[in-house]
Amino acid sequence: MKAHLTRRYRFSASHRLHCDAMSAAENARVYGKCNNPHGHGHNYMLEVTVSGSVDESTGMVCNLADLDGFVEREILERFDHQNLNCLPEFQSAVPTTENLCIETYRILERGFRHAHLEKVRFEETMMNSFEYAGGAEPHH
Amino acid sequence: MVYLTRRAEFSAAHYYHNPELSAEENRRIFGKCNNPNGHGHNYTLEVTVRGGVDPRSGFVVDLKELKGVLHREVLDAMDHHFLNKEVPEFLTRIPTTENIAITIWQRLAPKLKQAQLHRVRVYETADLFVDFYGEP
């Protein structure tokens, strides 16, 4: 039988929202306080949802140790306590939480082999959240 | 179509062990969860049903009835119990969060008359949950 498993992780990072293709005035208008050249930071909450058949011998969709290990190595080590604007992933993309969500989805899609990736969900603050399911409609 | 979700909590003990595997394999796959003396969690259960709104009552489902079924079928059997030893399904099925969600679905689905079961979500901790939609 098919089940969906969701795991939450947390990391903290700084960023500045700024687009080189826009004028200073346009950047200030579009990004407001987030355009502050010195940057600012968030405690991000990342939710990863995977799915698959529940293995009869283990009772699991995938071993949590594999998912935790992958996310720790490939995502938390990359983003936690970093300035997102300095990372190669965000040299040509503005580090909005939309783009962070898509980038995280792609890292998981490329490398995580133990279950099917359903979606990635981010909370940037308690007031806003973002979901990406690789173009598919997220399952609710 | 309207979706209604009812939340409940239960606390239970469990451990993970497959008697068909060696002791060493059990330890490797299940880690700390393999301790045969068991450990416990405060589980949060979310049951979502869906249906049309009854024009007379304005309800998708009579919440009293849903609460009653939840208590009889799930909470009375699982709350403050050792899942591996006291819940019949888990004598042969490892009580992982995945299997707990499936078992709760199988207990509830035949008992709900008015509304259709849509999703069973079981939180083992605030940072880990499983959704089961009755998919084969």
mmCIF file of C-alpha atoms in Angstrom:
data_model
loop_
_atom_site.group_PDB
_atom_site.id
_atom_site.type_symbol
_atom_site.label_atom_id
_atom_site.label_comp_id
_atom_site.label_asym_id
_atom_site.label_seq_id
_atom_site.Cartn_x
_atom_site.Cartn_y
_atom_site.Cartn_z
ATOM 1 C CA MET A 1 0.000 0.000 0.000
ATOM 2 C CA LYS A 2 1.163 3.470 -0.868
ATOM 3 C CA ALA A 3 1.796 6.031 1.880
ATOM 4 C CA HIS A 4 3.254 9.540 2.023
ATOM 5 C CA LEU A 5 5.927 10.330 4.580
ATOM 6 C CA THR A 6 6.790 13.898 5.570
ATOM 7 C CA ARG A 7 9.790 15.015 7.571
ATOM 8 C CA ARG A 8 10.532 18.513 8.874
ATOM 9 C CA TYR A 9 14.001 20.086 9.111
ATOM 10 C CA ARG A 10 15.216 23.509 10.162
ATOM 11 C CA PHE A 11 18.086 25.732 9.105
ATOM 12 C CA SER A 12 19.039 29.387 9.334
ATOM 13 C CA ALA A 13 20.470 31.509 6.541
ATOM 14 C CA SER A 14 20.767 35.069 5.354
ATOM 15 C CA HIS A 15 19.859 36.550 1.986
ATOM 16 C CA ARG A 16 19.212 39.740 0.112
ATOM 17 C CA LEU A 17 16.617 40.020 -2.616
ATOM 18 C CA HIS A 18 18.116 41.961 -5.488
ATOM 19 C CA CYS A 19 17.922 41.604 -9.257
ATOM 20 C CA ASP A 20 20.811 43.011 -11.299
ATOM 21 C CA ALA A 21 18.553 43.481 -14.307
ATOM 22 C CA MET A 22 16.434 46.024 -12.419
ATOM 23 C CA SER A 23 17.320 49.634 -11.553
ATOM 24 C CA ALA A 24 18.009 50.572 -7.916
ATOM 25 C CA ALA A 25 14.590 52.233 -7.747
ATOM 26 C CA GLU A 26 12.836 49.173 -9.173
ATOM 27 C CA ASN A 27 14.696 46.844 -6.773
ATOM 28 C CA ALA A 28 13.639 49.027 -3.863
ATOM 29 C CA ARG A 29 10.029 49.072 -5.074
ATOM 30 C CA VAL A 30 9.789 45.316 -5.771
ATOM 31 C CA TYR A 31 11.721 43.935 -2.795
ATOM 32 C CA GLY A 32 11.182 46.657 -0.166
ATOM 33 C CA LYS A 33 13.030 45.909 3.097
ATOM 34 C CA CYS A 34 14.379 42.661 1.618
ATOM 35 C CA ASN A 35 16.557 44.747 -0.722
ATOM 36 C CA ASN A 36 18.713 46.061 2.171
ATOM 37 C CA PRO A 37 22.267 45.637 0.776
ATOM 38 C CA HIS A 38 23.555 44.227 4.065
ATOM 39 C CA GLY A 39 21.093 41.336 3.926
ATOM 40 C CA HIS A 40 18.911 39.806 6.627
ATOM 41 C CA GLY A 41 18.113 36.250 7.738
ATOM 42 C CA HIS A 42 15.436 33.671 8.519
ATOM 43 C CA ASN A 43 14.922 30.432 10.386
ATOM 44 C CA TYR A 44 13.657 28.289 7.545
ATOM 45 C CA MET A 45 11.471 25.241 8.101
ATOM 46 C CA LEU A 46 11.848 22.681 5.318
ATOM 47 C CA GLU A 47 9.286 19.909 4.834
ATOM 48 C CA VAL A 48 10.150 17.016 2.511
ATOM 49 C CA THR A 49 7.369 14.641 1.416
ATOM 50 C CA VAL A 50 8.212 11.313 -0.201
ATOM 51 C CA SER A 51 5.909 8.450 -1.157
ATOM 52 C CA GLY A 52 6.048 4.798 -2.042
ATOM 53 C CA SER A 53 4.800 1.336 -1.194
ATOM 54 C CA VAL A 54 5.189 0.381 2.436
ATOM 55 C CA ASP A 55 7.856 -2.339 2.425
ATOM 56 C CA GLU A 56 6.396 -5.479 4.018
ATOM 57 C CA SER A 57 9.595 -6.474 5.710
ATOM 58 C CA THR A 58 10.332 -3.088 7.340
ATOM 59 C CA GLY A 59 6.910 -1.398 7.467
ATOM 60 C CA MET A 60 8.512 1.695 5.940
ATOM 61 C CA VAL A 61 8.204 3.857 2.820
ATOM 62 C CA CYS A 62 11.913 4.495 3.208
ATOM 63 C CA ASN A 63 14.344 4.300 6.070
ATOM 64 C CA LEU A 64 14.329 7.634 7.884
ATOM 65 C CA ALA A 65 18.074 7.322 8.424
ATOM 66 C CA ASP A 66 18.555 7.464 4.615
ATOM 67 C CA LEU A 67 16.327 10.520 4.202
ATOM 68 C CA ASP A 68 17.856 12.326 7.203
ATOM 69 C CA GLY A 69 21.375 11.490 6.034
ATOM 70 C CA PHE A 70 20.721 12.774 2.511
ATOM 71 C CA VAL A 71 19.075 16.010 3.669
ATOM 72 C CA GLU A 72 21.819 16.611 6.248
ATOM 73 C CA ARG A 73 24.626 16.096 3.694
ATOM 74 C CA GLU A 74 23.141 17.663 0.591
ATOM 75 C CA ILE A 75 20.845 20.389 1.885
ATOM 76 C CA LEU A 76 21.483 21.414 5.486
ATOM 77 C CA GLU A 77 25.266 21.413 5.108
ATOM 78 C CA ARG A 78 24.901 23.501 1.966
ATOM 79 C CA PHE A 79 22.459 26.105 3.286
ATOM 80 C CA ASP A 80 22.603 26.206 7.097
ATOM 81 C CA HIS A 81 24.342 29.324 8.476
ATOM 82 C CA GLN A 82 25.240 30.550 5.010
ATOM 83 C CA ASN A 83 24.582 33.717 3.072
ATOM 84 C CA LEU A 84 22.458 32.302 0.235
ATOM 85 C CA ASN A 85 23.554 35.071 -2.172
ATOM 86 C CA CYS A 86 27.151 33.817 -1.932
ATOM 87 C CA LEU A 87 26.305 30.242 -3.006
ATOM 88 C CA PRO A 88 26.750 29.059 -6.608
ATOM 89 C CA GLU A 89 23.040 28.074 -6.771
ATOM 90 C CA PHE A 90 22.028 31.722 -6.405
ATOM 91 C CA GLN A 91 24.523 33.475 -8.650
ATOM 92 C CA SER A 92 21.953 33.760 -11.416
ATOM 93 C CA ALA A 93 18.728 33.349 -9.427
ATOM 94 C CA VAL A 94 17.416 35.640 -6.675
ATOM 95 C CA PRO A 95 17.364 33.657 -3.384
ATOM 96 C CA THR A 96 13.642 34.089 -2.786
ATOM 97 C CA THR A 97 11.998 31.231 -0.923
ATOM 98 C CA GLU A 98 10.331 30.260 -4.227
ATOM 99 C CA ASN A 99 13.776 29.692 -5.774
ATOM 100 C CA LEU A 100 15.115 28.031 -2.612
ATOM 101 C CA CYS A 101 12.145 25.653 -2.725
ATOM 102 C CA ILE A 102 12.760 24.761 -6.400
ATOM 103 C CA GLU A 103 16.522 24.336 -5.864
ATOM 104 C CA THR A 104 15.933 22.048 -2.870
ATOM 105 C CA TYR A 105 13.424 19.992 -4.870
ATOM 106 C CA ARG A 106 15.987 19.573 -7.669
ATOM 107 C CA ILE A 107 18.731 18.447 -5.287
ATOM 108 C CA LEU A 108 16.407 15.787 -3.863
ATOM 109 C CA GLU A 109 15.109 14.773 -7.283
ATOM 110 C CA ARG A 110 18.654 14.338 -8.623
ATOM 111 C CA GLY A 111 20.119 12.417 -5.731
ATOM 112 C CA PHE A 112 17.548 10.790 -3.439
ATOM 113 C CA ARG A 113 16.835 7.259 -4.627
ATOM 114 C CA HIS A 114 15.094 5.592 -1.675
ATOM 115 C CA ALA A 115 11.518 6.825 -2.350
ATOM 116 C CA HIS A 116 9.562 8.950 -4.800
ATOM 117 C CA LEU A 117 9.825 12.704 -4.136
ATOM 118 C CA GLU A 118 6.338 14.217 -3.845
ATOM 119 C CA LYS A 119 6.975 17.787 -2.791
ATOM 120 C CA VAL A 120 9.071 20.284 -0.894
ATOM 121 C CA ARG A 121 7.484 22.882 1.345
ATOM 122 C CA PHE A 122 9.204 25.823 2.997
ATOM 123 C CA GLU A 123 8.132 28.171 5.747
ATOM 124 C CA GLU A 124 10.215 31.338 5.618
ATOM 125 C CA THR A 125 8.406 32.733 8.646
ATOM 126 C CA MET A 126 5.261 31.580 10.450
ATOM 127 C CA MET A 127 3.310 33.825 8.107
ATOM 128 C CA ASN A 128 4.336 32.516 4.691
ATOM 129 C CA SER A 129 5.022 29.168 3.107
ATOM 130 C CA PHE A 130 5.927 27.856 -0.349
ATOM 131 C CA GLU A 131 5.407 24.470 -2.009
ATOM 132 C CA TYR A 132 6.918 22.929 -5.122
ATOM 133 C CA ALA A 133 6.020 19.547 -6.558
ATOM 134 C CA GLY A 134 8.102 19.694 -9.745
ATOM 135 C CA GLY A 135 5.242 21.009 -11.825
ATOM 136 C CA ALA A 136 2.701 18.478 -10.518
ATOM 137 C CA GLU A 137 -0.178 19.597 -8.316
ATOM 138 C CA PRO A 138 0.748 18.951 -4.677
ATOM 139 C CA HIS A 139 -1.330 16.244 -2.973
ATOM 140 C CA HIS A 140 -3.343 17.633 -0.051
ATOM 141 C CA MET B 1 -17.545 18.690 -1.641
ATOM 142 C CA VAL B 2 -16.373 19.809 1.799
ATOM 143 C CA TYR B 3 -13.470 18.318 3.773
ATOM 144 C CA LEU B 4 -13.655 18.045 7.542
ATOM 145 C CA THR B 5 -10.685 17.161 9.767
ATOM 146 C CA ARG B 6 -10.878 15.941 13.344
ATOM 147 C CA ARG B 7 -7.747 15.753 15.490
ATOM 148 C CA ALA B 8 -7.106 13.357 18.378
ATOM 149 C CA GLU B 9 -4.112 12.401 20.455
ATOM 150 C CA PHE B 10 -2.957 9.115 21.876
ATOM 151 C CA SER B 11 0.154 7.933 23.657
ATOM 152 C CA ALA B 12 1.527 4.476 23.059
ATOM 153 C CA ALA B 13 4.618 2.291 23.239
ATOM 154 C CA HIS B 14 6.136 0.322 20.366
ATOM 155 C CA TYR B 15 9.327 -1.126 18.936
ATOM 156 C CA TYR B 16 10.404 -2.235 15.482
ATOM 157 C CA HIS B 17 11.385 -5.833 14.931
ATOM 158 C CA ASN B 18 11.011 -8.298 12.069
ATOM 159 C CA PRO B 19 11.329 -11.889 13.342
ATOM 160 C CA GLU B 20 12.322 -13.063 9.840
ATOM 161 C CA LEU B 21 15.520 -11.002 9.988
ATOM 162 C CA SER B 22 18.613 -11.699 12.078
ATOM 163 C CA ALA B 23 19.227 -9.769 15.293
ATOM 164 C CA GLU B 24 22.040 -7.947 13.575
ATOM 165 C CA GLU B 25 19.911 -6.962 10.562
ATOM 166 C CA ASN B 26 17.138 -5.759 12.867
ATOM 167 C CA ARG B 27 19.617 -3.529 14.686
ATOM 168 C CA ARG B 28 21.053 -2.214 11.427
ATOM 169 C CA ILE B 29 17.677 -1.347 9.872
ATOM 170 C CA PHE B 30 15.765 -0.177 12.920
ATOM 171 C CA GLY B 31 18.535 1.274 15.103
ATOM 172 C CA LYS B 32 17.348 2.511 18.490
ATOM 173 C CA CYS B 33 13.739 1.627 17.571
ATOM 174 C CA ASN B 34 14.704 -2.074 17.828
ATOM 175 C CA ASN B 35 14.988 -2.020 21.655
ATOM 176 C CA PRO B 36 12.630 -4.908 22.616
ATOM 177 C CA ASN B 37 11.546 -3.195 25.822
ATOM 178 C CA GLY B 38 9.862 -0.560 23.692
ATOM 179 C CA HIS B 39 9.734 3.221 23.743
ATOM 180 C CA GLY B 40 6.825 5.611 23.313
ATOM 181 C CA HIS B 41 5.395 8.627 21.549
ATOM 182 C CA ASN B 42 2.584 11.123 21.867
ATOM 183 C CA TYR B 43 0.869 10.543 18.550
ATOM 184 C CA THR B 44 -1.418 13.076 16.929
ATOM 185 C CA LEU B 45 -4.030 11.671 14.611
ATOM 186 C CA GLU B 46 -5.858 13.721 11.997
ATOM 187 C CA VAL B 47 -8.817 12.120 10.266
ATOM 188 C CA THR B 48 -10.179 13.913 7.195
ATOM 189 C CA VAL B 49 -13.553 12.974 5.731
ATOM 190 C CA ARG B 50 -15.236 14.439 2.686
ATOM 191 C CA GLY B 51 -18.769 14.715 1.462
ATOM 192 C CA GLY B 52 -21.618 16.977 0.458
ATOM 193 C CA VAL B 53 -23.178 19.232 3.077
ATOM 194 C CA ASP B 54 -26.515 17.826 4.269
ATOM 195 C CA PRO B 55 -29.093 20.532 3.432
ATOM 196 C CA ARG B 56 -31.018 19.964 6.682
ATOM 197 C CA SER B 57 -28.227 19.656 9.249
ATOM 198 C CA GLY B 58 -25.577 21.726 7.449
ATOM 199 C CA PHE B 59 -23.069 18.976 8.330
ATOM 200 C CA VAL B 60 -20.673 16.915 6.219
ATOM 201 C CA VAL B 61 -20.704 14.441 9.078
ATOM 202 C CA ASP B 62 -22.190 14.354 12.561
ATOM 203 C CA LEU B 63 -19.130 15.099 14.655
ATOM 204 C CA LYS B 64 -20.553 13.177 17.628
ATOM 205 C CA GLU B 65 -20.716 10.073 15.483
ATOM 206 C CA LEU B 66 -17.212 10.591 14.087
ATOM 207 C CA LYS B 67 -15.824 11.112 17.593
ATOM 208 C CA GLY B 68 -17.603 7.975 18.776
ATOM 209 C CA VAL B 69 -16.141 5.858 15.960
ATOM 210 C CA LEU B 70 -12.681 7.330 16.565
ATOM 211 C CA HIS B 71 -12.845 6.452 20.239
ATOM 212 C CA ARG B 72 -14.224 2.950 19.808
ATOM 213 C CA GLU B 73 -12.063 1.906 16.855
ATOM 214 C CA VAL B 74 -8.781 3.691 17.535
ATOM 215 C CA LEU B 75 -8.253 5.500 20.822
ATOM 216 C CA ASP B 76 -9.663 2.802 23.118
ATOM 217 C CA ALA B 77 -7.443 0.235 21.388
ATOM 218 C CA MET B 78 -4.237 2.276 21.147
ATOM 219 C CA ASP B 79 -4.130 4.986 23.804
ATOM 220 C CA HIS B 80 -1.828 3.995 26.679
ATOM 221 C CA HIS B 81 -1.158 0.585 25.183
ATOM 222 C CA PHE B 82 1.888 -1.285 23.905
ATOM 223 C CA LEU B 83 1.083 -1.526 20.193
ATOM 224 C CA ASN B 84 3.189 -4.647 19.451
ATOM 225 C CA LYS B 85 1.588 -6.638 22.273
ATOM 226 C CA GLU B 86 -1.961 -5.339 22.591
ATOM 227 C CA VAL B 87 -3.240 -4.343 19.150
ATOM 228 C CA PRO B 88 -4.035 -7.465 17.066
ATOM 229 C CA GLU B 89 -2.862 -5.974 13.738
ATOM 230 C CA PHE B 90 0.585 -5.342 15.172
ATOM 231 C CA LEU B 91 1.158 -8.909 16.275
ATOM 232 C CA THR B 92 2.109 -9.531 12.641
ATOM 233 C CA ARG B 93 2.721 -6.021 11.283
ATOM 234 C CA ILE B 94 5.523 -3.719 12.499
ATOM 235 C CA PRO B 95 3.912 -0.658 14.148
ATOM 236 C CA THR B 96 5.759 1.959 12.080
ATOM 237 C CA THR B 97 4.004 5.275 11.536
ATOM 238 C CA GLU B 98 3.181 4.068 8.007
ATOM 239 C CA ASN B 99 1.497 0.904 9.315
ATOM 240 C CA ILE B 100 -0.292 2.787 12.110
ATOM 241 C CA ALA B 101 -1.838 5.121 9.493
ATOM 242 C CA ILE B 102 -2.881 2.140 7.319
ATOM 243 C CA THR B 103 -4.324 0.253 10.301
ATOM 244 C CA ILE B 104 -6.322 3.278 11.462
ATOM 245 C CA TRP B 105 -7.713 3.698 7.928
ATOM 246 C CA GLN B 106 -8.704 0.015 7.810
ATOM 247 C CA ARG B 107 -10.448 0.313 11.186
ATOM 248 C CA LEU B 108 -12.321 3.525 10.323
ATOM 249 C CA ALA B 109 -13.282 3.125 6.655
ATOM 250 C CA PRO B 110 -15.953 0.409 7.138
ATOM 251 C CA LYS B 111 -17.518 2.228 10.100
ATOM 252 C CA LEU B 112 -18.091 5.621 8.491
ATOM 253 C CA LYS B 113 -21.526 5.805 6.899
ATOM 254 C CA GLN B 114 -22.313 9.438 6.210
ATOM 255 C CA ALA B 115 -19.020 10.769 4.877
ATOM 256 C CA GLN B 116 -16.183 9.191 2.961
ATOM 257 C CA LEU B 117 -12.751 8.809 4.528
ATOM 258 C CA HIS B 118 -10.257 10.986 2.625
ATOM 259 C CA ARG B 119 -7.010 10.953 4.575
ATOM 260 C CA VAL B 120 -5.511 9.574 7.761
ATOM 261 C CA ARG B 121 -2.503 11.553 8.988
ATOM 262 C CA VAL B 122 -0.451 10.296 11.929
ATOM 263 C CA TYR B 123 2.211 12.469 13.550
ATOM 264 C CA GLU B 124 4.780 10.441 15.473
ATOM 265 C CA THR B 125 6.508 13.674 16.499
ATOM 266 C CA ALA B 126 5.976 17.284 15.404
ATOM 267 C CA ASP B 127 8.669 16.701 12.736
ATOM 268 C CA LEU B 128 7.501 13.390 11.275
ATOM 269 C CA PHE B 129 4.130 12.382 9.878
ATOM 270 C CA VAL B 130 2.582 9.920 7.445
ATOM 271 C CA ASP B 131 -0.461 10.409 5.205
ATOM 272 C CA PHE B 132 -2.521 7.479 3.939
ATOM 273 C CA TYR B 133 -5.238 8.022 1.326
ATOM 274 C CA GLY B 134 -6.378 4.398 1.015
ATOM 275 C CA GLU B 135 -4.249 3.887 -2.085
ATOM 276 C CA PRO B 136 -3.383 0.269 -2.898
#
